[in-house]
mmCIF file of C-alpha atoms and ligand atoms in Angstrom:
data_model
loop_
_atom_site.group_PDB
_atom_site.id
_atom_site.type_symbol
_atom_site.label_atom_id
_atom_site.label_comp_id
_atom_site.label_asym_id
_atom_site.label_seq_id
_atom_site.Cartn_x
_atom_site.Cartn_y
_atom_site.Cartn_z
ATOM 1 C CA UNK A 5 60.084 -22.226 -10.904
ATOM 2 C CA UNK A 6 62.135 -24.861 -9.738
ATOM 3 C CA UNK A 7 61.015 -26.833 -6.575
ATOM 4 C CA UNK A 8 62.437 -26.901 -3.488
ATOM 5 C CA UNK A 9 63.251 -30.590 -4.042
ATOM 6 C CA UNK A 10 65.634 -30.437 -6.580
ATOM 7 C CA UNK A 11 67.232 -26.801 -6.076
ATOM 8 C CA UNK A 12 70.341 -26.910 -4.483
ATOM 9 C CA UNK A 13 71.098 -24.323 -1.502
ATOM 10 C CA UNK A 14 74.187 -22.897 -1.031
ATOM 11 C CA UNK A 15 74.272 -22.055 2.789
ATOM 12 C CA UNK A 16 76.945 -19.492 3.563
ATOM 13 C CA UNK A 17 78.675 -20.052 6.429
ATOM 14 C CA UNK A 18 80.182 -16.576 8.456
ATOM 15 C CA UNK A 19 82.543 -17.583 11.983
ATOM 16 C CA UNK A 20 82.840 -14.803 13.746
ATOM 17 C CA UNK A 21 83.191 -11.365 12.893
ATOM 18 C CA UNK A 22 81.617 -10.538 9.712
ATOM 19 C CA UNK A 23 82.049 -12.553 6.592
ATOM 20 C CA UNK A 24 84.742 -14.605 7.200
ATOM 21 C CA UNK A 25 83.674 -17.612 4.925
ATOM 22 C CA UNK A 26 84.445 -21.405 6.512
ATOM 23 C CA UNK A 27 83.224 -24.346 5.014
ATOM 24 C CA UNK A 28 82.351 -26.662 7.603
ATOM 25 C CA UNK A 29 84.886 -29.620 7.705
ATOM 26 C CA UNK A 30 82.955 -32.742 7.233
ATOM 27 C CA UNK A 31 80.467 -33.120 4.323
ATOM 28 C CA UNK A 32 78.563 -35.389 6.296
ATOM 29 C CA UNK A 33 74.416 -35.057 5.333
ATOM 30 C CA UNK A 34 72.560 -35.585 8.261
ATOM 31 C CA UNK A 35 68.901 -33.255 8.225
ATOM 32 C CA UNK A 36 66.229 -33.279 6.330
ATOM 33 C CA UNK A 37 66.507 -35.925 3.419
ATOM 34 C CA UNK A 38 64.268 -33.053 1.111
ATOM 35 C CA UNK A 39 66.730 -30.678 2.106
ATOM 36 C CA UNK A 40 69.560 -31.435 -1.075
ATOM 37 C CA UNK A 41 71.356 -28.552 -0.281
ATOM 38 C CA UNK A 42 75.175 -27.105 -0.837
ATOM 39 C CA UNK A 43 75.490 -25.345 2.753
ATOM 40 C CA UNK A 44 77.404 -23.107 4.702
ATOM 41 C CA UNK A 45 76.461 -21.829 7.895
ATOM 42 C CA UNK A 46 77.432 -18.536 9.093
ATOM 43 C CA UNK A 47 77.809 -16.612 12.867
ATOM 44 C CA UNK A 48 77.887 -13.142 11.942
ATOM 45 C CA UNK A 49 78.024 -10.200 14.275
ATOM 46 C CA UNK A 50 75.687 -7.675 12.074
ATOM 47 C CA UNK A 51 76.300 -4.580 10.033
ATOM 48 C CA UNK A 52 72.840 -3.381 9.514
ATOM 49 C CA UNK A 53 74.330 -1.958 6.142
ATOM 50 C CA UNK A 54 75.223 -5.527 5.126
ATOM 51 C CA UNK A 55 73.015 -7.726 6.405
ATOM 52 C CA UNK A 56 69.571 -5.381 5.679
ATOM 53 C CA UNK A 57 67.508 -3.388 3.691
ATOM 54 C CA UNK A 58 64.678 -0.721 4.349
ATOM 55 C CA UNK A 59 62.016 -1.490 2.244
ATOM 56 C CA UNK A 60 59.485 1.320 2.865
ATOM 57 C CA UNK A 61 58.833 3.995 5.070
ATOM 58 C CA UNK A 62 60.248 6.810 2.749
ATOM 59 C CA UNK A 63 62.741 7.745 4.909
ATOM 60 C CA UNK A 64 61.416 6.781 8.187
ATOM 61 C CA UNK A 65 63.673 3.869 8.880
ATOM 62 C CA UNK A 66 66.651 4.554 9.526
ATOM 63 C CA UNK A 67 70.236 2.868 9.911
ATOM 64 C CA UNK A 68 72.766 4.909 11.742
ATOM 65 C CA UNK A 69 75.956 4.717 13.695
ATOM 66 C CA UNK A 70 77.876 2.934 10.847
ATOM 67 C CA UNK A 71 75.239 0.216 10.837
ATOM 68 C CA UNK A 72 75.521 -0.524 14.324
ATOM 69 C CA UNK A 73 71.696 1.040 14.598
ATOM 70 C CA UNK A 74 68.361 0.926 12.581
ATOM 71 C CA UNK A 75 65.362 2.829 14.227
ATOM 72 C CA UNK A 76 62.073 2.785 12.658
ATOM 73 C CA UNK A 77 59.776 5.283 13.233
ATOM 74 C CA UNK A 78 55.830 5.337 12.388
ATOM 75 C CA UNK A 79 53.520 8.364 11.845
ATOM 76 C CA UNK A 80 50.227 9.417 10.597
ATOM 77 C CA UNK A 81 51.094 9.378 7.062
ATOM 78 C CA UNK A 82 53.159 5.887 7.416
ATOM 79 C CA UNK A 83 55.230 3.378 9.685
ATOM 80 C CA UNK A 84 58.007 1.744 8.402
ATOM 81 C CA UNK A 85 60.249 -1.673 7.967
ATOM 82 C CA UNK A 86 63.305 -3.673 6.820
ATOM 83 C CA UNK A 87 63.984 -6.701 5.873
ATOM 84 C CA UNK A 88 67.202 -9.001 5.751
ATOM 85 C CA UNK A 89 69.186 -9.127 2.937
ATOM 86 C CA UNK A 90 69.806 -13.133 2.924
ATOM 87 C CA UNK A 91 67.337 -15.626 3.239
ATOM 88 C CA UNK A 92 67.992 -18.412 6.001
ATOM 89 C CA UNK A 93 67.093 -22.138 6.220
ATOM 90 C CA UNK A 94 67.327 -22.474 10.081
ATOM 91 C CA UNK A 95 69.545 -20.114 12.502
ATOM 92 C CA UNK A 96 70.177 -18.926 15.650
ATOM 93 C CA UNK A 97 69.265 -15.365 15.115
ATOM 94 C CA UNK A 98 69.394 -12.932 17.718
ATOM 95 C CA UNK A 99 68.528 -9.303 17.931
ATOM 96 C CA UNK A 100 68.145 -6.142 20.415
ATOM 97 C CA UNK A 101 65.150 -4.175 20.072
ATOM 98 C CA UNK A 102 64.021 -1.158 22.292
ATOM 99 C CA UNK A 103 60.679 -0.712 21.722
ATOM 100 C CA UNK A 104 58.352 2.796 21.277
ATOM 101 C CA UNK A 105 58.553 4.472 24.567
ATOM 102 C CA UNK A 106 55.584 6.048 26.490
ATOM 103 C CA UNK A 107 52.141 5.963 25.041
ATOM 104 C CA UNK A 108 52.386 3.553 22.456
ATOM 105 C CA UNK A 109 48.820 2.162 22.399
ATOM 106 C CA UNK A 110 47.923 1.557 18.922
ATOM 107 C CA UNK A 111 51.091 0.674 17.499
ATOM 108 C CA UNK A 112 52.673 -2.677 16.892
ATOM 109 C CA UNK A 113 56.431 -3.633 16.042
ATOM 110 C CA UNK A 114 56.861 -6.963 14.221
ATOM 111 C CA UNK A 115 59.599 -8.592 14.536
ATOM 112 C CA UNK A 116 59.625 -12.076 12.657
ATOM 113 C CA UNK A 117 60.785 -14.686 10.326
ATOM 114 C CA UNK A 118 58.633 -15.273 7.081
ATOM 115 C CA UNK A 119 59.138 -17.187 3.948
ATOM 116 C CA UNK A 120 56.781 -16.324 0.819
ATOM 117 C CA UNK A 121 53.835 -18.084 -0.963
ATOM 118 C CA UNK A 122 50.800 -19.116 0.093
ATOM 119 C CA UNK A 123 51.718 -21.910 2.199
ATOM 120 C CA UNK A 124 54.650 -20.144 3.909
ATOM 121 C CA UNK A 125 56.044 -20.403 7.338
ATOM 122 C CA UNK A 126 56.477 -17.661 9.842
ATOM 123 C CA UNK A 127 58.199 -17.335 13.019
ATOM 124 C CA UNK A 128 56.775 -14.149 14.784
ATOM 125 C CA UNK A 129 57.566 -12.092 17.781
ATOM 126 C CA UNK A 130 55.200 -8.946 17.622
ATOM 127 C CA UNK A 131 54.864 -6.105 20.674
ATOM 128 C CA UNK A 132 51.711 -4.784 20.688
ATOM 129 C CA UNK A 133 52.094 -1.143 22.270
ATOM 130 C CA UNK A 134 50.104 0.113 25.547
ATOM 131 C CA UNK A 135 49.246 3.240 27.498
ATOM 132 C CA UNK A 136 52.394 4.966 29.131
ATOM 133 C CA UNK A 137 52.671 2.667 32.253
ATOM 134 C CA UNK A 138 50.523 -0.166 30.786
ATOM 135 C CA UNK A 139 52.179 -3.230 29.674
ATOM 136 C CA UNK A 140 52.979 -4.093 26.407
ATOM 137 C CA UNK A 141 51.858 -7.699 25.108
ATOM 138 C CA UNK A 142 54.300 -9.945 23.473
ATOM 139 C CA UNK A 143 52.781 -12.104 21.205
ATOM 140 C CA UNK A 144 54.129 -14.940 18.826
ATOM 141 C CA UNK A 145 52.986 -17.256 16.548
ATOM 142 C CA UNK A 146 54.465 -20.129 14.014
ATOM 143 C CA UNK A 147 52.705 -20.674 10.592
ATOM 144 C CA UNK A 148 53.995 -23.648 9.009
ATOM 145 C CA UNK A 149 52.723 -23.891 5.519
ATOM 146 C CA UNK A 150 50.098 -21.373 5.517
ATOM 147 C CA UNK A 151 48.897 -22.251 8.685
ATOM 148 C CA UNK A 152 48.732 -20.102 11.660
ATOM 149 C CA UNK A 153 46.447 -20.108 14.497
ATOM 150 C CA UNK A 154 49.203 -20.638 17.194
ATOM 151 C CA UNK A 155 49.430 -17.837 19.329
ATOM 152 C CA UNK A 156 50.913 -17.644 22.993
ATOM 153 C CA UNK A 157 50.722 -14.167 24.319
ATOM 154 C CA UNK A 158 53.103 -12.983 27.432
ATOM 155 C CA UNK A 159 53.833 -10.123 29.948
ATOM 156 C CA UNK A 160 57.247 -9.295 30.125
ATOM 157 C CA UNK A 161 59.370 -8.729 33.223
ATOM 158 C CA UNK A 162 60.817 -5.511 32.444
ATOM 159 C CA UNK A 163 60.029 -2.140 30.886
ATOM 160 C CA UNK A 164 60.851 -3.158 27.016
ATOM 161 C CA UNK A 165 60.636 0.721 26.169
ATOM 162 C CA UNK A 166 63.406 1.642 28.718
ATOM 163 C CA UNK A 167 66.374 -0.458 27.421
ATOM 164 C CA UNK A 168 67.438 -2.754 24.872
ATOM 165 C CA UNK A 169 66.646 -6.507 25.598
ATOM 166 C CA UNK A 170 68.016 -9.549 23.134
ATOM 167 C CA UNK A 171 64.914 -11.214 21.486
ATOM 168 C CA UNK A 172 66.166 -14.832 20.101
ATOM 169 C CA UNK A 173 64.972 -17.487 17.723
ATOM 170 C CA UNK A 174 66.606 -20.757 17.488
ATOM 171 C CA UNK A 175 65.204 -22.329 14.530
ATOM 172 C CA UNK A 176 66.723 -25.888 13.689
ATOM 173 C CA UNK A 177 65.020 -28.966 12.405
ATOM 174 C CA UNK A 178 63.740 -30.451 16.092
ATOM 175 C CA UNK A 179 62.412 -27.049 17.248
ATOM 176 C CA UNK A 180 61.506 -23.723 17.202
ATOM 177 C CA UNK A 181 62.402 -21.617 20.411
ATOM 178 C CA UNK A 182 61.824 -17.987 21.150
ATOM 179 C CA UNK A 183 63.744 -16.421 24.026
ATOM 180 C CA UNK A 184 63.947 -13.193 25.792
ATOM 181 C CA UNK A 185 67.121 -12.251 27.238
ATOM 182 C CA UNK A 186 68.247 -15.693 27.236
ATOM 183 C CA UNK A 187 65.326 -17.002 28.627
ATOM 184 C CA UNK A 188 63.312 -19.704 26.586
ATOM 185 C CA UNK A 189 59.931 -18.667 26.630
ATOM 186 C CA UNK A 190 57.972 -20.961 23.789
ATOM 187 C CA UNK A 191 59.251 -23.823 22.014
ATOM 188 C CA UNK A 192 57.321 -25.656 19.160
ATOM 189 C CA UNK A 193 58.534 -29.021 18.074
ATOM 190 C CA UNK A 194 58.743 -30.497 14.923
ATOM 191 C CA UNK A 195 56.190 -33.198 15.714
ATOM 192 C CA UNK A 196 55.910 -34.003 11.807
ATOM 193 C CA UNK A 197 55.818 -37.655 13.198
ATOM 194 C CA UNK A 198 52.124 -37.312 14.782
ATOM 195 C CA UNK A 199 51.181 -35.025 11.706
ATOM 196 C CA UNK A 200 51.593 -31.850 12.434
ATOM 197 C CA UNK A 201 53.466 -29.675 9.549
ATOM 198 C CA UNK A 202 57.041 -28.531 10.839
ATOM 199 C CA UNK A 203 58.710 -24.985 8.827
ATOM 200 C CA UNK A 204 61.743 -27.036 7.379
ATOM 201 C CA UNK A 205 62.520 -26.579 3.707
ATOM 202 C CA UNK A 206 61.254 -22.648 2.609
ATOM 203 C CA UNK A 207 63.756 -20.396 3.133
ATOM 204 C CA UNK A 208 63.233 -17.566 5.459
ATOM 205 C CA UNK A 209 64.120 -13.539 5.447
ATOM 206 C CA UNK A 210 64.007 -11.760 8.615
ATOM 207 C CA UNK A 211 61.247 -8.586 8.496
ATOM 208 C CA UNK A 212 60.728 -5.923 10.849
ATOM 209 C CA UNK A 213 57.961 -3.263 10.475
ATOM 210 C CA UNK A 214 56.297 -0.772 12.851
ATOM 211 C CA UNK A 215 52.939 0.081 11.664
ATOM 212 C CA UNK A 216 49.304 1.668 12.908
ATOM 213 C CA UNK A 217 46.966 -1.876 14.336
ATOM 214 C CA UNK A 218 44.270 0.496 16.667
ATOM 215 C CA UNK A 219 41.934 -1.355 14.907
ATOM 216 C CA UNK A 220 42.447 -4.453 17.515
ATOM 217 C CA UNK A 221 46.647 -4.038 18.966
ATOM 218 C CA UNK A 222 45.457 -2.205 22.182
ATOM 219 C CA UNK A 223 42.610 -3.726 24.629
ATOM 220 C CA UNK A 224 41.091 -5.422 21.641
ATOM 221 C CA UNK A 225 40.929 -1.745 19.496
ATOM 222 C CA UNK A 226 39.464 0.467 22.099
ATOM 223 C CA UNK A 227 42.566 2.131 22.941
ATOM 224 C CA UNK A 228 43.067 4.069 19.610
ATOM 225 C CA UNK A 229 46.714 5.984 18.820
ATOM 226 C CA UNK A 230 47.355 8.859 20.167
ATOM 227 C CA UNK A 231 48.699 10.557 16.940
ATOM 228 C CA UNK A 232 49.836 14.469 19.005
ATOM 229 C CA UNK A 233 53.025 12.024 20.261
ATOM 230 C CA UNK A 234 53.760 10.964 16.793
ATOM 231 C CA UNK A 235 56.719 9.783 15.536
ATOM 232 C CA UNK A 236 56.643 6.630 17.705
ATOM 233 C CA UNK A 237 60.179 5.173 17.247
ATOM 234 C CA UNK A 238 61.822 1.788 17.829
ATOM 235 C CA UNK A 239 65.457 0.818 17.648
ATOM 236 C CA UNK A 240 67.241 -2.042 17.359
ATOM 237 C CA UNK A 241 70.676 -3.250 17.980
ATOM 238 C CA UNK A 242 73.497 -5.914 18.099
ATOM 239 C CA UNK A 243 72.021 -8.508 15.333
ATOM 240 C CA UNK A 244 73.673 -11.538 15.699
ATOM 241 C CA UNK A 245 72.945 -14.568 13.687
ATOM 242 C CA UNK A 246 74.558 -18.091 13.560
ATOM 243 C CA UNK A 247 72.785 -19.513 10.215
ATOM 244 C CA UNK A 248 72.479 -21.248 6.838
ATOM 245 C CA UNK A 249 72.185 -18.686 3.863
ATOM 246 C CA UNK A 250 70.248 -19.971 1.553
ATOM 247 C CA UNK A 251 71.774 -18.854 -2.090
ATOM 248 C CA UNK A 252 69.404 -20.910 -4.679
ATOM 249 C CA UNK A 253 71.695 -18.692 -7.495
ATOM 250 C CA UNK A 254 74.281 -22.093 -8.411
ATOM 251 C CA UNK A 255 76.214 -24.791 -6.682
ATOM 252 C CA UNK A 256 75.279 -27.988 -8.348
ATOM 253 C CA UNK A 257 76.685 -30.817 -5.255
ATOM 254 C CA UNK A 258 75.255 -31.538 -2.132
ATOM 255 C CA UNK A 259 77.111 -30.274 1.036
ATOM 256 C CA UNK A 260 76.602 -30.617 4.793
ATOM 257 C CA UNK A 261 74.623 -28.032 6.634
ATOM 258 C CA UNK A 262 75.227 -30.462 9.357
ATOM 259 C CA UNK A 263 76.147 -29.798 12.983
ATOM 260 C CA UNK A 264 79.294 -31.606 12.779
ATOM 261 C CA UNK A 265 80.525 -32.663 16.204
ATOM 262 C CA UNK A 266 84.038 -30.912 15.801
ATOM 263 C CA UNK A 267 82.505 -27.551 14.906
ATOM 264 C CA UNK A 268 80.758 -26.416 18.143
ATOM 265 C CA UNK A 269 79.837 -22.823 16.461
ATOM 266 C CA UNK A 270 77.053 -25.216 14.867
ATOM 267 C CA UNK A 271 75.973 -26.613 17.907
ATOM 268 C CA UNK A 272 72.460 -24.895 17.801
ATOM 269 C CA UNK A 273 71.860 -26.991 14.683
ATOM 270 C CA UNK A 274 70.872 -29.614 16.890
ATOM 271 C CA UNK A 275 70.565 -27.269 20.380
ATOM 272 C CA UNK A 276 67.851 -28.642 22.788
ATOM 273 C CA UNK A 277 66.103 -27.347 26.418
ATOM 274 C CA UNK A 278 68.652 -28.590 28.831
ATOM 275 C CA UNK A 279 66.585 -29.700 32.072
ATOM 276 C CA UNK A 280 67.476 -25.971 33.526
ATOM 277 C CA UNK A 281 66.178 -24.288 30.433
ATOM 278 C CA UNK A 282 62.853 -26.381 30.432
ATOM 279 C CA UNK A 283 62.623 -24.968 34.232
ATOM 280 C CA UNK A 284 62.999 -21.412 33.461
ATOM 281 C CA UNK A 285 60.363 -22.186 30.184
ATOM 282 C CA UNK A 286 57.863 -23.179 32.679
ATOM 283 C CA UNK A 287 58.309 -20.567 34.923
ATOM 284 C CA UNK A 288 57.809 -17.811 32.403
ATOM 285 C CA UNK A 289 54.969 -19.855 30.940
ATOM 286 C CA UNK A 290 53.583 -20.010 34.164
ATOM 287 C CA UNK A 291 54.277 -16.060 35.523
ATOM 288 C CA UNK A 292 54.080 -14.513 32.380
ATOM 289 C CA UNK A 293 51.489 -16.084 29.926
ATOM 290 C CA UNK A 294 48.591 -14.773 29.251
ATOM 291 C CA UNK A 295 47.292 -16.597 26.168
ATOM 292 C CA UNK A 296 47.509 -19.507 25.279
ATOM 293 C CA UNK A 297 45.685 -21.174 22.377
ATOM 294 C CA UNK A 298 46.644 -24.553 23.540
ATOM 295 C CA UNK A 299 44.246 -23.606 26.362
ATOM 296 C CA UNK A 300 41.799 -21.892 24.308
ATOM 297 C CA UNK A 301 39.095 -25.521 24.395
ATOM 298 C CA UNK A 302 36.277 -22.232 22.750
ATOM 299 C CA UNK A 303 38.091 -22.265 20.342
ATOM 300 C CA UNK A 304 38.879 -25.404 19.253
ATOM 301 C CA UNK A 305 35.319 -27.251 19.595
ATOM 302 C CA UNK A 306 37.181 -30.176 17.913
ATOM 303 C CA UNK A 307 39.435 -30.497 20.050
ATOM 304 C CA UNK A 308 42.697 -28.699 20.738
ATOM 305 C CA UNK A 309 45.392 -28.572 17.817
ATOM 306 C CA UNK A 310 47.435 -32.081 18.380
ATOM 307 C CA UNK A 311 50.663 -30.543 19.168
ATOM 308 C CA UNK A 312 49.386 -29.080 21.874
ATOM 309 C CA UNK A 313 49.133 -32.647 24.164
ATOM 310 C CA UNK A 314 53.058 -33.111 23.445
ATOM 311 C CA UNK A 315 54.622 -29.462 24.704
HETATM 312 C C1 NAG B 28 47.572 -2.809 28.218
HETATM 313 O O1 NAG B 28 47.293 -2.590 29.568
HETATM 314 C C2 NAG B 28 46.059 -3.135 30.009
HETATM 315 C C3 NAG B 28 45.840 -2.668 31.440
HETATM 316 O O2 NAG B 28 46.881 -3.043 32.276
HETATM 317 C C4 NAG B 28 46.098 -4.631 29.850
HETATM 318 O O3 NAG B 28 44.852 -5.174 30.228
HETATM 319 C C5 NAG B 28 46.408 -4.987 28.412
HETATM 320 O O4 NAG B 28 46.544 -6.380 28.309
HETATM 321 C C6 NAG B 28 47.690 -4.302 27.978
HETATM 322 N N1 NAG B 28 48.120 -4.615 26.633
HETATM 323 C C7 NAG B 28 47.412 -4.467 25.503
HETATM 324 C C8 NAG B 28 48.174 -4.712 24.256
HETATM 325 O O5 NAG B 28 46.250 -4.184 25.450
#
């Protein structure tokens, strides 16, 4: 297998409305040095015909309305998932989800980034269901290379069952932000300068699965599913991603995946927290959190994980 230091990428790059190919204008190389890659970036309103793939479930995912809608449903006998079609080094990925109405305790929907191998990053968003009228939990987490352990858990401010709400990941090579509704709630840095590992150069596929946790999703486990309201179903919507496609198939020169300054579709490639959006971040950190393992001093006798005195 060739490594990830000499294959060359070819990033696909979609304006727009679906698939219309433009090859950014200046082949200018400005991210990662490791990163020899023949890019294109892409904005592509989704077709969840094109852009994914059900990969188990026997028939209980779902993509309907001409692609404009996947649900996945779970029951006894099985939950289901998808998973994207390309593989993406950094994006702006965006995507609706409505989550399993009612009494949903037990159940968890995973919605996340992941590349593969044993030191493989993640970038996760999972809901872990409730009792009707409970709340759910949101929980994330970033593995870079193999390496988890990062967890910040939050309340939202709505009823996530009752509509659909736009959960975002802007993943470029300064930072790692998830939002809700437009709303930053977590950002990790790359802080590679003070040593801490930064998800940069393995190639990502989006996954999304709904599947059975009551062993610990609900009040640690003691809330088991309620299996008489089976099929729980979630639904998503309105995927929207502005991203490199990683193709490792050819392309043999080195091209720019880099946010050139005429091309303000590829702004996000170098996107920060405006002063606003670092407000609103510390307002939801500070309504809405409820875990944070940069807090958690039990569990880091050691001392707290070093990117946690620079957020
Ligand atoms: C479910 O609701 C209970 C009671 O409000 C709450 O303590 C708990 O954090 C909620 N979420 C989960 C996933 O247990």
């Amino acid at each position: 297998m060739p490594s990830h230091h000499t294959l060359l990428f070819l990033l696909t790059c979609y304006y727009n409305i679906p698939k219309t190919m433009a090859f950014p204008t200046s082949p200018s190389v400005t991210l990662v040095s490791l990163l020899v890659s023949l890019l294109v970036v892409i904005s592509t309103a989704g077709n969840f015909n094109q852009d994914f793939q059900i990969t188990w479930g026997d028939g209980r995912a779902k993509i309907l309305n001409n692609g404009n809608l996947l649900t996945l449903s779970l029951d006894k006998a099985s939950g289901s998932g998808f998973q994207s079609t390309n593989q993406y080094l950094f994006g702006n990925i965006d995507m609706q989800l409505k989550l399993v109405p009612g009494n949903s305790a037990g159940t968890v929907t995973a919605y996340y980034l992941s590349s593969k191998g044993s030191t493989w990053d993640e970038i996760d968003f999972e809901f872990l269901g409730n009792l009707s009228g409970d709340p759910y939990i949101l929980h994330t987490n970033v593995f870079s290379q193999g390496k988890g352990n990062r967890e910040q858990q939050f309340y939202l401010w709505f009823d996530p069952t009752a509509d659909f709400h736009t959960y975002s990941i802007l993943w470029n090579p300064q930072r790692i932000v998830f939002s809700v509704d437009g709303t930053p709630i977590r950002e990790f840095k790359n802080l590679e300068s003070i040593g801490v590992p930064f998800p940069k150069r393995q190639p990502m596929r989006i996954y999304s699965s709904l599947w059975n946790a009551d062993d610990w999703a609900t009040r640690g486990g003691r809330i088991k599913t309620d299996w008489s309201k089976a099929p729980f179903t979630a639904s998503y919507t309105n995927f929207n991603a502005n991203a490199c496609v990683w193709n490792a198939a050819k392309s043999s020169s080195c091209k720019s995946n880099s946010p050139s300054s005429e091309s303000p579709t590829n702004a996000w490639l170098s996107q920060e927290l405006d002063s606003t959006a670092q407000q609103r971040l510390r307002s939801v950190q500070k309504n809405y959190m409820i875990y944070n393992y940069c807090a958690d001093n039990k569990r880091f006798p050691q001392g707290l994980p070093l990117e946690c005195s620079h957020t």
